[in-house]
Amino acid sequence: MPRAKGGSIPPPQVFVNPGDGGLISELNENDVLSGRGGRINNHPGNITFRTVVEDYKREYLDPRIRKLEKAHVAARLVAQIRSANPPGRFLREDADHKGKYVEIGDQKAWKKAGQALREDAP
């Protein structure tokens, strides 16, 4: 990762905000759902997400990598899901509209990715 003068790198840039796309009623196979339980764990997009996480884990857990660089690793993982065909979205079920979903946005998606990257770490 190239460094700016002084050795620091800027934080990742947000492209998707919470709620972008409005209420979503139809999921695609690359959507990553937030929450718990078998239905969410077994959604095709969540299965793909866990596979992609494994591809990034070694880099993320490298002891030489700094915190801000870890944020960029998580952001690249999220960007890979978002650039799939059809594009993957990071969604949560809307509390007021059962069966409908809303985008959680890049910042929460990065947190979700970071947590997944740390899971089962040595």
PDB file of C-alpha atoms in Angstrom:
ATOM      1  CA  MET A   1       0.000   0.000   0.000  1.00  0.00           C
ATOM      2  CA  PRO A   2       1.587   3.327  -1.008  1.00  0.00           C
ATOM      3  CA  ARG A   3       2.141   5.729   1.849  1.00  0.00           C
ATOM      4  CA  ALA A   4       1.643   9.461   1.837  1.00  0.00           C
ATOM      5  CA  LYS A   5       4.387  11.765   3.099  1.00  0.00           C
ATOM      6  CA  GLY A   6       4.927  11.081   6.773  1.00  0.00           C
ATOM      7  CA  GLY A   7       4.148   7.361   6.434  1.00  0.00           C
ATOM      8  CA  SER A   8       0.389   7.448   6.900  1.00  0.00           C
ATOM      9  CA  ILE A   9      -2.241   6.292   4.452  1.00  0.00           C
ATOM     10  CA  PRO A  10      -5.698   7.782   4.130  1.00  0.00           C
ATOM     11  CA  PRO A  11      -8.678   5.755   5.369  1.00  0.00           C
ATOM     12  CA  PRO A  12     -10.702   3.835   2.770  1.00  0.00           C
ATOM     13  CA  GLN A  13     -13.195   5.898   0.789  1.00  0.00           C
ATOM     14  CA  VAL A  14     -16.923   5.302   1.370  1.00  0.00           C
ATOM     15  CA  PHE A  15     -18.868   4.634  -1.831  1.00  0.00           C
ATOM     16  CA  VAL A  16     -22.060   3.071  -0.445  1.00  0.00           C
ATOM     17  CA  ASN A  17     -24.026   4.673   2.394  1.00  0.00           C
ATOM     18  CA  PRO A  18     -26.576   3.007   4.692  1.00  0.00           C
ATOM     19  CA  GLY A  19     -29.975   2.838   3.044  1.00  0.00           C
ATOM     20  CA  ASP A  20     -28.679   3.301  -0.522  1.00  0.00           C
ATOM     21  CA  GLY A  21     -31.082   1.548  -2.886  1.00  0.00           C
ATOM     22  CA  GLY A  22     -34.100   1.898  -0.572  1.00  0.00           C
ATOM     23  CA  LEU A  23     -36.081  -1.146   0.533  1.00  0.00           C
ATOM     24  CA  ILE A  24     -34.963  -4.337  -1.180  1.00  0.00           C
ATOM     25  CA  SER A  25     -37.431  -7.161  -1.610  1.00  0.00           C
ATOM     26  CA  GLU A  26     -35.483  -9.505  -3.918  1.00  0.00           C
ATOM     27  CA  LEU A  27     -32.106 -10.870  -2.894  1.00  0.00           C
ATOM     28  CA  ASN A  28     -29.465 -12.026  -5.346  1.00  0.00           C
ATOM     29  CA  GLU A  29     -26.970 -14.841  -4.899  1.00  0.00           C
ATOM     30  CA  ASN A  30     -24.108 -12.454  -4.052  1.00  0.00           C
ATOM     31  CA  ASP A  31     -25.905 -10.475  -1.327  1.00  0.00           C
ATOM     32  CA  VAL A  32     -24.386 -10.801   2.152  1.00  0.00           C
ATOM     33  CA  LEU A  33     -26.971 -10.765   4.931  1.00  0.00           C
ATOM     34  CA  SER A  34     -26.296  -9.492   8.440  1.00  0.00           C
ATOM     35  CA  GLY A  35     -27.720 -11.345  11.383  1.00  0.00           C
ATOM     36  CA  ARG A  36     -27.602 -14.809  12.871  1.00  0.00           C
ATOM     37  CA  GLY A  37     -29.046 -18.200  12.244  1.00  0.00           C
ATOM     38  CA  GLY A  38     -29.132 -20.958   9.672  1.00  0.00           C
ATOM     39  CA  ARG A  39     -31.146 -19.043   7.082  1.00  0.00           C
ATOM     40  CA  ILE A  40     -28.546 -16.280   6.982  1.00  0.00           C
ATOM     41  CA  ASN A  41     -25.499 -18.564   7.264  1.00  0.00           C
ATOM     42  CA  ASN A  42     -26.775 -20.703   4.395  1.00  0.00           C
ATOM     43  CA  HIS A  43     -27.580 -17.824   2.034  1.00  0.00           C
ATOM     44  CA  PRO A  44     -25.354 -18.249  -1.069  1.00  0.00           C
ATOM     45  CA  GLY A  45     -23.848 -14.766  -0.702  1.00  0.00           C
ATOM     46  CA  ASN A  46     -22.841 -15.436   2.910  1.00  0.00           C
ATOM     47  CA  ILE A  47     -21.221 -18.718   1.876  1.00  0.00           C
ATOM     48  CA  THR A  48     -19.261 -16.882  -0.840  1.00  0.00           C
ATOM     49  CA  PHE A  49     -18.361 -14.138   1.643  1.00  0.00           C
ATOM     50  CA  ARG A  50     -16.830 -16.690   4.044  1.00  0.00           C
ATOM     51  CA  THR A  51     -14.811 -18.195   1.159  1.00  0.00           C
ATOM     52  CA  VAL A  52     -13.501 -14.763   0.122  1.00  0.00           C
ATOM     53  CA  VAL A  53     -12.646 -14.002   3.775  1.00  0.00           C
ATOM     54  CA  GLU A  54     -10.296 -16.992   3.794  1.00  0.00           C
ATOM     55  CA  ASP A  55      -8.453 -15.541   0.770  1.00  0.00           C
ATOM     56  CA  TYR A  56      -7.704 -12.312   2.675  1.00  0.00           C
ATOM     57  CA  LYS A  57      -7.077 -13.733   6.153  1.00  0.00           C
ATOM     58  CA  ARG A  58      -3.319 -14.301   5.890  1.00  0.00           C
ATOM     59  CA  GLU A  59      -2.700 -10.708   4.779  1.00  0.00           C
ATOM     60  CA  TYR A  60      -5.048  -9.270   7.419  1.00  0.00           C
ATOM     61  CA  LEU A  61      -3.517 -11.262  10.282  1.00  0.00           C
ATOM     62  CA  ASP A  62       0.105 -10.555   9.308  1.00  0.00           C
ATOM     63  CA  PRO A  63       1.647  -9.036  12.475  1.00  0.00           C
ATOM     64  CA  ARG A  64       3.502  -6.409  10.390  1.00  0.00           C
ATOM     65  CA  ILE A  65       0.288  -4.880   9.049  1.00  0.00           C
ATOM     66  CA  ARG A  66      -0.971  -1.742  10.769  1.00  0.00           C
ATOM     67  CA  LYS A  67      -4.519  -1.014  11.846  1.00  0.00           C
ATOM     68  CA  LEU A  68      -5.279   1.377   8.975  1.00  0.00           C
ATOM     69  CA  GLU A  69      -3.853  -1.123   6.488  1.00  0.00           C
ATOM     70  CA  LYS A  70      -6.217  -3.729   7.950  1.00  0.00           C
ATOM     71  CA  ALA A  71      -9.100  -1.352   7.191  1.00  0.00           C
ATOM     72  CA  HIS A  72      -7.961  -1.277   3.562  1.00  0.00           C
ATOM     73  CA  VAL A  73      -7.830  -5.087   3.427  1.00  0.00           C
ATOM     74  CA  ALA A  74     -11.422  -5.227   4.718  1.00  0.00           C
ATOM     75  CA  ALA A  75     -12.437  -2.535   2.209  1.00  0.00           C
ATOM     76  CA  ARG A  76     -10.896  -4.535  -0.676  1.00  0.00           C
ATOM     77  CA  LEU A  77     -12.792  -7.624   0.447  1.00  0.00           C
ATOM     78  CA  VAL A  78     -16.072  -5.639   0.482  1.00  0.00           C
ATOM     79  CA  ALA A  79     -15.251  -4.144  -2.937  1.00  0.00           C
ATOM     80  CA  GLN A  80     -14.694  -7.646  -4.344  1.00  0.00           C
ATOM     81  CA  ILE A  81     -18.163  -8.741  -3.174  1.00  0.00           C
ATOM     82  CA  ARG A  82     -19.708  -5.516  -4.506  1.00  0.00           C
ATOM     83  CA  SER A  83     -18.041  -5.998  -7.916  1.00  0.00           C
ATOM     84  CA  ALA A  84     -19.432  -9.519  -8.418  1.00  0.00           C
ATOM     85  CA  ASN A  85     -22.008 -10.216 -11.119  1.00  0.00           C
ATOM     86  CA  PRO A  86     -24.705  -9.547 -10.032  1.00  0.00           C
ATOM     87  CA  PRO A  87     -23.252  -7.015  -7.589  1.00  0.00           C
ATOM     88  CA  GLY A  88     -23.277  -8.193  -3.988  1.00  0.00           C
ATOM     89  CA  ARG A  89     -24.851  -5.927  -1.402  1.00  0.00           C
ATOM     90  CA  PHE A  90     -24.440  -5.947   2.374  1.00  0.00           C
ATOM     91  CA  LEU A  91     -27.949  -6.057   3.790  1.00  0.00           C
ATOM     92  CA  ARG A  92     -29.904  -6.319   7.007  1.00  0.00           C
ATOM     93  CA  GLU A  93     -33.592  -7.060   7.398  1.00  0.00           C
ATOM     94  CA  ASP A  94     -35.612  -3.872   7.871  1.00  0.00           C
ATOM     95  CA  ALA A  95     -37.225  -3.809  11.309  1.00  0.00           C
ATOM     96  CA  ASP A  96     -40.393  -2.091  10.058  1.00  0.00           C
ATOM     97  CA  HIS A  97     -40.890  -4.125   6.873  1.00  0.00           C
ATOM     98  CA  LYS A  98     -40.704  -7.888   7.401  1.00  0.00           C
ATOM     99  CA  GLY A  99     -39.111  -9.648   4.451  1.00  0.00           C
ATOM    100  CA  LYS A 100     -37.529  -6.444   3.143  1.00  0.00           C
ATOM    101  CA  TYR A 101     -33.861  -5.533   3.397  1.00  0.00           C
ATOM    102  CA  VAL A 102     -31.751  -2.368   3.488  1.00  0.00           C
ATOM    103  CA  GLU A 103     -28.122  -1.713   2.624  1.00  0.00           C
ATOM    104  CA  ILE A 104     -25.866  -1.364   5.705  1.00  0.00           C
ATOM    105  CA  GLY A 105     -23.280   0.757   3.858  1.00  0.00           C
ATOM    106  CA  ASP A 106     -19.537   0.466   3.446  1.00  0.00           C
ATOM    107  CA  GLN A 107     -18.496   1.337   6.989  1.00  0.00           C
ATOM    108  CA  LYS A 108     -20.615  -1.400   8.598  1.00  0.00           C
ATOM    109  CA  ALA A 109     -19.661  -3.803   5.806  1.00  0.00           C
ATOM    110  CA  TRP A 110     -15.970  -3.128   6.564  1.00  0.00           C
ATOM    111  CA  LYS A 111     -16.626  -3.857  10.247  1.00  0.00           C
ATOM    112  CA  LYS A 112     -18.402  -7.087   9.328  1.00  0.00           C
ATOM    113  CA  ALA A 113     -15.477  -8.070   7.092  1.00  0.00           C
ATOM    114  CA  GLY A 114     -12.929  -7.199   9.799  1.00  0.00           C
ATOM    115  CA  GLN A 115     -14.765  -9.310  12.355  1.00  0.00           C
ATOM    116  CA  ALA A 116     -14.926 -12.230   9.924  1.00  0.00           C
ATOM    117  CA  LEU A 117     -11.201 -11.855   9.192  1.00  0.00           C
ATOM    118  CA  ARG A 118     -10.392 -12.070  12.921  1.00  0.00           C
ATOM    119  CA  GLU A 119     -12.640 -15.077  13.534  1.00  0.00           C
ATOM    120  CA  ASP A 120     -10.752 -18.237  14.505  1.00  0.00           C
ATOM    121  CA  ALA A 121      -7.447 -16.327  14.407  1.00  0.00           C
ATOM    122  CA  PRO A 122      -4.501 -17.961  16.169  1.00  0.00           C
TER     123      PRO A 122
END
